[in-house]
Structure formats: C-alpha cells, structure tokens
PDB file of C-alpha atoms and ligand atoms in Angstrom:
ATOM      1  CA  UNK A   1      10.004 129.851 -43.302  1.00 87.00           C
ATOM      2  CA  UNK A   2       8.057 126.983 -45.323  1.00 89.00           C
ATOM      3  CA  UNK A   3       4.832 127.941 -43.172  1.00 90.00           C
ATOM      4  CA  UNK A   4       5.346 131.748 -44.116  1.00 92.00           C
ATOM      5  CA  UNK A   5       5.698 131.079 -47.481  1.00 90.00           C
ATOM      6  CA  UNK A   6       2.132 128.520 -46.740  1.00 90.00           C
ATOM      7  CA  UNK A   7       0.456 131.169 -44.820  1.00 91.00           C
ATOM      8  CA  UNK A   8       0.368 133.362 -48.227  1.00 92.00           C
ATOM      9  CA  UNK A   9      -1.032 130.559 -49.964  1.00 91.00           C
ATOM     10  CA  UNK A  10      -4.026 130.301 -47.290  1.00 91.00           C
ATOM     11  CA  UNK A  11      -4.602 133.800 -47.208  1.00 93.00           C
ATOM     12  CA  UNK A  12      -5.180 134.319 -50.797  1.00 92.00           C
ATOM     13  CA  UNK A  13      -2.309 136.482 -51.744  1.00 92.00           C
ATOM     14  CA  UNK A  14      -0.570 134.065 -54.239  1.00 90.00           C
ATOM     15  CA  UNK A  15      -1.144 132.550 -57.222  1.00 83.00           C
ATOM     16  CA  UNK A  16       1.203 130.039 -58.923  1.00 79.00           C
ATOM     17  CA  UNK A  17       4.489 130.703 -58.061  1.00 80.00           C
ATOM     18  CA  UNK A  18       4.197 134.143 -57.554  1.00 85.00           C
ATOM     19  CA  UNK A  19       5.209 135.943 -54.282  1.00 89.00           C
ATOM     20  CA  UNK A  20       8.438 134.630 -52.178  1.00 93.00           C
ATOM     21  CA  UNK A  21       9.290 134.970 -48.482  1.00 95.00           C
ATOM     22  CA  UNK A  22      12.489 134.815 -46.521  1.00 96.00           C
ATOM     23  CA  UNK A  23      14.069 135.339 -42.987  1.00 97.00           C
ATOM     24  CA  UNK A  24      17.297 135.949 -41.243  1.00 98.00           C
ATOM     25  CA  UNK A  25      19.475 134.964 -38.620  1.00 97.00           C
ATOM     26  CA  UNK A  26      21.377 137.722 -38.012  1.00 96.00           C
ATOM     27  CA  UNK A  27      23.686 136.203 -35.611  1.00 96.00           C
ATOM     28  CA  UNK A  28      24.346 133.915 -38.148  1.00 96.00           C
ATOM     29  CA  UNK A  29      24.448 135.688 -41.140  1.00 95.00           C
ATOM     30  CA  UNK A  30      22.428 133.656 -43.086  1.00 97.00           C
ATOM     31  CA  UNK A  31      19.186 134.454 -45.229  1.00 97.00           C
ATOM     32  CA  UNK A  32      16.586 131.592 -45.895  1.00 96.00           C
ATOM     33  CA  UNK A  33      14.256 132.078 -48.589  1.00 95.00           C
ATOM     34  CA  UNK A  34      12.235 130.216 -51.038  1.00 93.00           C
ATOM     35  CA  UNK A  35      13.289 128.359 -54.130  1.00 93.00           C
ATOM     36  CA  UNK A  36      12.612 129.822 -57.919  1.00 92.00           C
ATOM     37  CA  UNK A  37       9.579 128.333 -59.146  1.00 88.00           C
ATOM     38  CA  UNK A  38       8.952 125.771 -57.226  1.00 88.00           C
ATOM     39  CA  UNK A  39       5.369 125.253 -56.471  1.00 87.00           C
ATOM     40  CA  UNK A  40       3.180 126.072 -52.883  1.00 86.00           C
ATOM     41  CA  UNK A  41       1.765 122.970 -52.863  1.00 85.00           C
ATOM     42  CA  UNK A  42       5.267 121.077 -53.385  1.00 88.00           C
ATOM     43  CA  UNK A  43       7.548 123.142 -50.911  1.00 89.00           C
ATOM     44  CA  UNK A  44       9.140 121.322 -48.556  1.00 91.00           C
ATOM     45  CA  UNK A  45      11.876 122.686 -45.550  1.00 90.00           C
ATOM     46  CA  UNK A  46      14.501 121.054 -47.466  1.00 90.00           C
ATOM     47  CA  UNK A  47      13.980 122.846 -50.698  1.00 91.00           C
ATOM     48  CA  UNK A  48      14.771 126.314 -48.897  1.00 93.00           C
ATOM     49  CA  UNK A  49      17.679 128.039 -50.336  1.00 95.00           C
ATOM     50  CA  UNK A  50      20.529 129.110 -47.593  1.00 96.00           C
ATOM     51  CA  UNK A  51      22.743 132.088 -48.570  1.00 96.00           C
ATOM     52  CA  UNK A  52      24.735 134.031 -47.118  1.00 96.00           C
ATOM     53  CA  UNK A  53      24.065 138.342 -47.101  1.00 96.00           C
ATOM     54  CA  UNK A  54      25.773 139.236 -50.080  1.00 96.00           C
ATOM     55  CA  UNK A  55      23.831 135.759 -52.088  1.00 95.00           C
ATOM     56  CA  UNK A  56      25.892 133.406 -51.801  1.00 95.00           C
ATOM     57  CA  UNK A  57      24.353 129.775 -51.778  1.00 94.00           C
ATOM     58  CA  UNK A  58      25.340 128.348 -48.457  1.00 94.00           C
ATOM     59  CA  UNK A  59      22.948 125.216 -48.756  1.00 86.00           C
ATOM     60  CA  UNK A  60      20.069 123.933 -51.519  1.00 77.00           C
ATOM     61  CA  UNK A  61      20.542 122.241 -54.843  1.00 73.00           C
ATOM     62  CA  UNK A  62      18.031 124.180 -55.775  1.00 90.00           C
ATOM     63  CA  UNK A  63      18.268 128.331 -57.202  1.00 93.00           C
ATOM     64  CA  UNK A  64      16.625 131.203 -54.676  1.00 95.00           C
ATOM     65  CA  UNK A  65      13.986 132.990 -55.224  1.00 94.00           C
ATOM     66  CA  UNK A  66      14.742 136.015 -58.508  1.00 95.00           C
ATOM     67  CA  UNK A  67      13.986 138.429 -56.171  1.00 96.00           C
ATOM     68  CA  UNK A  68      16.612 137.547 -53.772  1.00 97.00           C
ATOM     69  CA  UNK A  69      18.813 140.410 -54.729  1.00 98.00           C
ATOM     70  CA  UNK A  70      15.613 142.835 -53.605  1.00 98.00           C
ATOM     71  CA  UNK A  71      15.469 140.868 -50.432  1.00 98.00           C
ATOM     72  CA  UNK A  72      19.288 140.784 -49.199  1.00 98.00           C
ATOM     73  CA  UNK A  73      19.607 144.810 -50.217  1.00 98.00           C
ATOM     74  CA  UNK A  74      16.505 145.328 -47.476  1.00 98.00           C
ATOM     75  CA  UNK A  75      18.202 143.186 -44.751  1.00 98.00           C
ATOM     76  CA  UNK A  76      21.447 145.235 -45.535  1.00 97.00           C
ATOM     77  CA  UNK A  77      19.896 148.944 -45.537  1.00 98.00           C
ATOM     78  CA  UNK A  78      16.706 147.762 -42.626  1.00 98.00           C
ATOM     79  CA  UNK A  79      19.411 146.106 -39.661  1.00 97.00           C
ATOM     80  CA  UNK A  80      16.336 145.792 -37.978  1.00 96.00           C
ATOM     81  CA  UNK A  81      14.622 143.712 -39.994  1.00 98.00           C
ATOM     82  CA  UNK A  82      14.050 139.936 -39.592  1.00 98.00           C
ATOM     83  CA  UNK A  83      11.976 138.911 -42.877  1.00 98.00           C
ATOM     84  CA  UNK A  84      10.991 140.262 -46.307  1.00 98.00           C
ATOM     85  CA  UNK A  85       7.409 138.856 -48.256  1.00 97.00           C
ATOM     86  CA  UNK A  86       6.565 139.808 -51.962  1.00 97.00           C
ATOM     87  CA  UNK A  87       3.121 138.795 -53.259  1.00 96.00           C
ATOM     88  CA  UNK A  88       1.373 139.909 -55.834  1.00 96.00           C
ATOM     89  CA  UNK A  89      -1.756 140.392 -53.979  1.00 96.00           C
ATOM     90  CA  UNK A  90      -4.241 141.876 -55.758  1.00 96.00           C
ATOM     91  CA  UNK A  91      -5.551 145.448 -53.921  1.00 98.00           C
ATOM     92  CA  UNK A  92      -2.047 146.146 -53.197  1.00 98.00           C
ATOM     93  CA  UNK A  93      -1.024 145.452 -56.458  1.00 97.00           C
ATOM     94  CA  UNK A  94      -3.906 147.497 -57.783  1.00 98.00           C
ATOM     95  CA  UNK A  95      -2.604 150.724 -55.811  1.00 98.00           C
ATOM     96  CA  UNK A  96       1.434 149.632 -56.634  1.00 98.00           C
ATOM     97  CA  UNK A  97      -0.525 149.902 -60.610  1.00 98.00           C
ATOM     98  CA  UNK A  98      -1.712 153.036 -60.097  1.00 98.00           C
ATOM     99  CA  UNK A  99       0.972 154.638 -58.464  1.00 98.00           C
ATOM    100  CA  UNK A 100      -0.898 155.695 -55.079  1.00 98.00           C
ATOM    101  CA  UNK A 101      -0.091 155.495 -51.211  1.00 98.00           C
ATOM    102  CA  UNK A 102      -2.302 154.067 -49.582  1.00 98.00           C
ATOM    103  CA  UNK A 103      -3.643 157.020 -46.804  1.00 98.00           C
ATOM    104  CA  UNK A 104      -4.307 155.788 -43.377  1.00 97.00           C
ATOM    105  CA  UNK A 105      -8.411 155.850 -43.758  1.00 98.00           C
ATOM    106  CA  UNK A 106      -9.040 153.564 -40.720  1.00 96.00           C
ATOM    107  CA  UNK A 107      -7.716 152.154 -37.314  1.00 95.00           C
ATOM    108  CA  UNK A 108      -7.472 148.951 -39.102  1.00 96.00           C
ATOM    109  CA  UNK A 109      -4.395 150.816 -40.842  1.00 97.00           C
ATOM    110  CA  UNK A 110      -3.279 152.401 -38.171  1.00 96.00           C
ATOM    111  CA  UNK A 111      -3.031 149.666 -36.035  1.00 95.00           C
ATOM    112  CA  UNK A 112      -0.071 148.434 -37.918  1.00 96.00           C
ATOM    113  CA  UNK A 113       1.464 151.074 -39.929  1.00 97.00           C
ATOM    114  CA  UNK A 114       2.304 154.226 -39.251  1.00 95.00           C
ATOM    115  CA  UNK A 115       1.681 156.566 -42.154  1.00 95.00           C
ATOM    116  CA  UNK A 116       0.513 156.359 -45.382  1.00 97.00           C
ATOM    117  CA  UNK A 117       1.733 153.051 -47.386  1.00 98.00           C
ATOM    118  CA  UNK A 118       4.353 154.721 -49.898  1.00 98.00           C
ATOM    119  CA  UNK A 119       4.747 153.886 -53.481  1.00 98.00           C
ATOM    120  CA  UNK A 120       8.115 154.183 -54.747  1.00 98.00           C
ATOM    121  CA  UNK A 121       9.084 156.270 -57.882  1.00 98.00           C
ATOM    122  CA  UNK A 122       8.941 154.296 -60.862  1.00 97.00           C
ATOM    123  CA  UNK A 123      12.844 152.923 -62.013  1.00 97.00           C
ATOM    124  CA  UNK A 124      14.802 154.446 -64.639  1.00 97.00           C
ATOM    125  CA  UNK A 125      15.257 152.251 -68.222  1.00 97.00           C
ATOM    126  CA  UNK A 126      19.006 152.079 -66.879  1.00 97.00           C
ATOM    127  CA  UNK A 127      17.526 151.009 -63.416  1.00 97.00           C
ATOM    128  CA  UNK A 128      15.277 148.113 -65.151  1.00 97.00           C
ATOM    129  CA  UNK A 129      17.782 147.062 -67.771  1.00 97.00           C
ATOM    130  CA  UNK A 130      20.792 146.959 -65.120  1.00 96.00           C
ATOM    131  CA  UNK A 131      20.503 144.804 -61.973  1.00 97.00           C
ATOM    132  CA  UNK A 132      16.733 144.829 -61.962  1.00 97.00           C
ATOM    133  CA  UNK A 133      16.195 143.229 -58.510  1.00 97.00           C
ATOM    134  CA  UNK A 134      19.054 145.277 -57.052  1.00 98.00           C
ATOM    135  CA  UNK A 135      18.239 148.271 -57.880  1.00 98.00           C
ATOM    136  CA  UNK A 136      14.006 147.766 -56.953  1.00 98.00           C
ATOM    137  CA  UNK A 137      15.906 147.404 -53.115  1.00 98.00           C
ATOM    138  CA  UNK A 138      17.541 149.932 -53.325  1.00 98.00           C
ATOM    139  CA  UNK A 139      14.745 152.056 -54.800  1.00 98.00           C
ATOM    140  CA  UNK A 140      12.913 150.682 -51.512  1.00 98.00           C
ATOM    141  CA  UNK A 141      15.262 152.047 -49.513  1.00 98.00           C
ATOM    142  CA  UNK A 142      15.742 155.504 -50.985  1.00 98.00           C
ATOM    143  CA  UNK A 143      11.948 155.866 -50.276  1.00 98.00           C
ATOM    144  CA  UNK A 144      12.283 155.289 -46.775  1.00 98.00           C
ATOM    145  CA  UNK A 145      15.393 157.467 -46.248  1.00 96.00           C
ATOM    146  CA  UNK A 146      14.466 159.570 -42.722  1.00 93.00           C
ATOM    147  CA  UNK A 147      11.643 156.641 -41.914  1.00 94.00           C
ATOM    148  CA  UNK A 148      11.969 153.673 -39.483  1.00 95.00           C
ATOM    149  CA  UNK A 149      11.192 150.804 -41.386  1.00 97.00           C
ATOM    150  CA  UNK A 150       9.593 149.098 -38.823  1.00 96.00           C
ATOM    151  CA  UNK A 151       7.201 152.056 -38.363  1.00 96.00           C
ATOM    152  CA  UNK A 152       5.705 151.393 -41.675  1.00 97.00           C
ATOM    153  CA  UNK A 153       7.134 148.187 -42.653  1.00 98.00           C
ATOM    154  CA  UNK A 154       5.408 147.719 -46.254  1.00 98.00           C
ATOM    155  CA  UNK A 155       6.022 149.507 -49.533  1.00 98.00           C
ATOM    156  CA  UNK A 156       4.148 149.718 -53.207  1.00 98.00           C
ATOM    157  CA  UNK A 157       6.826 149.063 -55.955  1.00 98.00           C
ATOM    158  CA  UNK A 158       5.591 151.507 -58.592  1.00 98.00           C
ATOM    159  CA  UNK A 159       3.877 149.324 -61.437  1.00 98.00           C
ATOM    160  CA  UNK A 160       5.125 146.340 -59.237  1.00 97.00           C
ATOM    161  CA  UNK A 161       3.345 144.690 -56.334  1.00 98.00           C
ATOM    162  CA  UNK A 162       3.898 145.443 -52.597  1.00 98.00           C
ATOM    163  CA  UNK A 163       6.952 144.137 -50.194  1.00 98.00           C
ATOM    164  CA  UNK A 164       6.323 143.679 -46.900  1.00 98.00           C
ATOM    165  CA  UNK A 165       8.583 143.133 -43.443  1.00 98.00           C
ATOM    166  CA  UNK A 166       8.523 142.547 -39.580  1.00 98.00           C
ATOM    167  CA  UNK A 167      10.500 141.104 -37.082  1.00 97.00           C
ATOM    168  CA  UNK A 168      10.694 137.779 -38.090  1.00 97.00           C
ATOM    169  CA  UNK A 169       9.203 136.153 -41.258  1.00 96.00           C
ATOM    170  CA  UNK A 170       5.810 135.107 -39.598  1.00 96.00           C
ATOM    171  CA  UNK A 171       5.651 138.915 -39.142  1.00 97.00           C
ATOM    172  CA  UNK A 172       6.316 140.319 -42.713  1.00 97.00           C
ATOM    173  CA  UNK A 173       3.899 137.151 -43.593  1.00 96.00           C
ATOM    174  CA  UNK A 174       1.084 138.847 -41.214  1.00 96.00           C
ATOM    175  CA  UNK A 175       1.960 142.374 -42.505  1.00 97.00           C
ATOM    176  CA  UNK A 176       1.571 141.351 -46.128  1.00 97.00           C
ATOM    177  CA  UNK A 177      -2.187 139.811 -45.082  1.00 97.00           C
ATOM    178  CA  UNK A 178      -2.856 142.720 -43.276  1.00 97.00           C
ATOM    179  CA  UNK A 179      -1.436 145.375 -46.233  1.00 98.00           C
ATOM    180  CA  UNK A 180      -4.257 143.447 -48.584  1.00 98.00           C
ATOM    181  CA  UNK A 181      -6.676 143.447 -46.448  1.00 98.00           C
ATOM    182  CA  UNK A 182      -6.699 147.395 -45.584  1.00 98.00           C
ATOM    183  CA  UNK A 183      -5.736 148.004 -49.590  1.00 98.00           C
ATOM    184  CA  UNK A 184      -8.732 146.443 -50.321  1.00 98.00           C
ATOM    185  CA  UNK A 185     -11.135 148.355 -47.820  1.00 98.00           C
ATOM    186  CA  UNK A 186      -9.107 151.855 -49.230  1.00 98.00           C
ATOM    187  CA  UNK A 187     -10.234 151.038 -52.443  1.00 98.00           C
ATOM    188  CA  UNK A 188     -13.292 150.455 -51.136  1.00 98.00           C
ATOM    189  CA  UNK A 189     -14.009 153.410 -49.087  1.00 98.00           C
ATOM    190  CA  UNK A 190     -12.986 155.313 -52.166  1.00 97.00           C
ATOM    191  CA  UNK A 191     -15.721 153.874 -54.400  1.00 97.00           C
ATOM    192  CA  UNK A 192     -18.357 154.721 -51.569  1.00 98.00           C
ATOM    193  CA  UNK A 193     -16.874 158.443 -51.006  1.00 97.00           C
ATOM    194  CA  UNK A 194     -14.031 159.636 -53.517  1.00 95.00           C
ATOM    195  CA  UNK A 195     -13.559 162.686 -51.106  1.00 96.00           C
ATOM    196  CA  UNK A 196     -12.998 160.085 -47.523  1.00 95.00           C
ATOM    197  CA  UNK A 197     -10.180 161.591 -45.431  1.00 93.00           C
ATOM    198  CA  UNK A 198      -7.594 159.887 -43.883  1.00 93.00           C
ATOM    199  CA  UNK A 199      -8.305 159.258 -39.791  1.00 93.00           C
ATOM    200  CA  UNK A 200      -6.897 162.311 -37.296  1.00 93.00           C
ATOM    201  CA  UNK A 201      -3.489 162.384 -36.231  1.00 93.00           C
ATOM    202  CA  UNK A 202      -4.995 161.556 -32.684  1.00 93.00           C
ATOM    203  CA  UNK A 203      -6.669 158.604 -33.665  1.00 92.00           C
ATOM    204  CA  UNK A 204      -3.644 157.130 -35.656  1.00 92.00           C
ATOM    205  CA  UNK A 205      -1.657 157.882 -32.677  1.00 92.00           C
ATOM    206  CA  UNK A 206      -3.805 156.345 -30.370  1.00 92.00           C
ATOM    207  CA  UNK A 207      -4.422 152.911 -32.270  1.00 93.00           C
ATOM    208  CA  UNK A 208      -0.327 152.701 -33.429  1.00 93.00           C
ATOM    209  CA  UNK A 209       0.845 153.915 -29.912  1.00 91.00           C
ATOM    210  CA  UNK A 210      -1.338 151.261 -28.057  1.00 91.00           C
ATOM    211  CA  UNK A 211       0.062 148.355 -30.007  1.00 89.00           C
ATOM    212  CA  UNK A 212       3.836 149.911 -30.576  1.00 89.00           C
ATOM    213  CA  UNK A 213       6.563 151.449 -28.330  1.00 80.00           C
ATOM    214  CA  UNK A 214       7.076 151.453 -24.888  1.00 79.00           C
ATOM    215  CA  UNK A 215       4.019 152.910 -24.272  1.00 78.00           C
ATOM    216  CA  UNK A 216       1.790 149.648 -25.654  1.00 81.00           C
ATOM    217  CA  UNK A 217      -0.751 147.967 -24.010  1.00 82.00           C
ATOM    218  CA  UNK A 218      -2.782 146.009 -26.265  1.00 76.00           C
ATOM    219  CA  UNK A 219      -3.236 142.649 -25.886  1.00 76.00           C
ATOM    220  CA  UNK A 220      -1.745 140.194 -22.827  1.00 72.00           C
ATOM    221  CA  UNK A 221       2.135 141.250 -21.456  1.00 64.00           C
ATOM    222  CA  UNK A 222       4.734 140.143 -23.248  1.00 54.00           C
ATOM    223  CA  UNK A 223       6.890 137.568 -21.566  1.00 51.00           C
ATOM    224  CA  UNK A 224      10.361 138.801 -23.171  1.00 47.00           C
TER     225      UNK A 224
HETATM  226 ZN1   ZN B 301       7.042 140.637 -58.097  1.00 93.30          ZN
END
C-alpha cells in the first residue's frame, strides 16, 4: 500500500497531497488506504488507515483519505476489484476538464484498456452538495453499468481527475501511470492531426487479447 501510494510520487502524477491509493482484502473485509493530508515524503505503513467496507475505522489514529467514500462504493459495485488510485495527473486531468474519452488511438492503449477511457456525466448541484464522495462512486459506477470493470479499469470524473483500478493496488498504481502516459500522447496526436482515428477493431483486439483472457500470451507463463 505505502509503496503504491510512493510509486505515484515517482512517476510524477502527484503533487502535495493530492491523489490517494488503497487496497483490499476481501477475505478479510478490510480496506487500507492512505491518511488525509499527510505528506508523500512522511508516509509511513503505520500511518495507513484500516476500515472496514462500509468506513468504519478498524485501525489508525489518524483520518482516511476524503475520498474514501468514492473508494469503498467501487469495491462494493466492482467485486472484482482489488485497489482504487486517484491522482490528479495532469493529461488525464486535462481530458476529465474537458469532458472527453479518451479514444483508443494506439496499441499503447489498447494494451491495457479495452475501449475508449469514459468520462462520467458531470453531478447534479444535489449530487455535489449531498454526499459528494458518495455519490462521484456511484456516478462511476452508473457509467460502467453493462461494462466489466476490469476491461477498462480507469474512468475521467467529469471536471474531476481520473480513478483508476486493477487487481491489487500495485495494479490500479500501474494503470494510473499508464492512463497518463497514453492521455498525454492522445493529446498529443491530436495537436499533430485533429482528424487521427482511433486504431481498428482488429488491432485493439489483437494487442488487448494477447495480454488479457484465456487466450494471452504476452510475456513469460504465469506461475498461478
Ligand atoms: Zn480528486
């Protein structure tokens, strides 16, 4: 957990105290994530905040992450699901700004996400002056009704910033470096040809289907 929250530092996607990671144990029940405000360079295992599914502190003298709500409502709806990263990263955030999915443009892309990065409809006044961080989960979640999380496992919170997931932490972690990193080459390809069209439905097939499913054989065989 403390190196997931670290590995966003490294890769560039944080500044201050913005962003937050956390992971499950499902067995358990229990959701680890980061501490409010605390900074990178002064997080330590102990100051991770335990809590059970529905937020309940567990462990920590220390208060969870704001956006804890957002995360617990994603472990709830996505059972598959094994950690949740927020950043504020900025080509994400740029696209999450200007209210755009990101279109597959590359294998890069499709290597890890299948389909278009959505962007979530913006929240209601009710929505934002309710339970804020609720209701941005659940927002989340209506926008991948009839879509396997896992499949696409990042999202654009309209006017927001981007949430990413995975298996485990260290995965939604990688996603969330990976979702900058192809936001950033979008943009790009867009500044060198506005009309650029998104990659074939073979290629995106080929790249996500080598890496994903049963069929997968990228990289060295799995040993479980
Ligand atoms: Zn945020």
């Amino acid at each position: 957990m403390l190196e997931a929250n670290l590995e966003l530092v490294r890769r560039g996607l944080v500044l201050y105290t913005f962003g937050n990671a956390s992971g499950i144990s499902r067995e358990k029940g229990l959701v680890v994530i980061k501490p409010s405000g605390v900074p990178y360079e002064k997080l330590r295992t102990e100051d991770m905040v335990v809590t059970d599914l529905n937020g309940k502190i567990i462990e920590s003298g220390l208060r969870p992450s704001s956006d804890l709500p957002t995360h617990l409502v994603l472990y709830r709806a996505f059972s598959a699901i094994g950690g949740v990263v927020h950043t504020h990263s900025e080509h994400a955030t740029a696209w999450a700004q200007a209210r755009k999915p990101i279109p597959c443009l590359g294998t890069t892309h499709a290597d890890y996400f299948y389909g278009a990065i959505p962007v979530t409809p913006e929240l209601s006044e009710e929505e934002v002056a309710g339970d804020y961080e609720k209701n941005t989960g659940d927002v989340i979640v209506r926008t991948f009704q009839g879509t396997d999380p896992l499949s696409v496992p990042a999202v654009l919170v309209a006017n927001h910033a981007p949430f990413t997931w995975g298996k485990d932490v260290a995965s939604a972690a990688h996603n969330a470096v990976v979702l900058e990193s192809v936001a950033r080459m979008a943009w790009m390809t867009f500044g060198i040809e506005q009309q650029a069209a998104c990659v074939s439905q073979a290629l995106h097939d080929k790249h996500y289907l080598r890496k994903h499913g049963s069929a997968a054989y990228y990289g060295q065989k799995k040993q479980h």
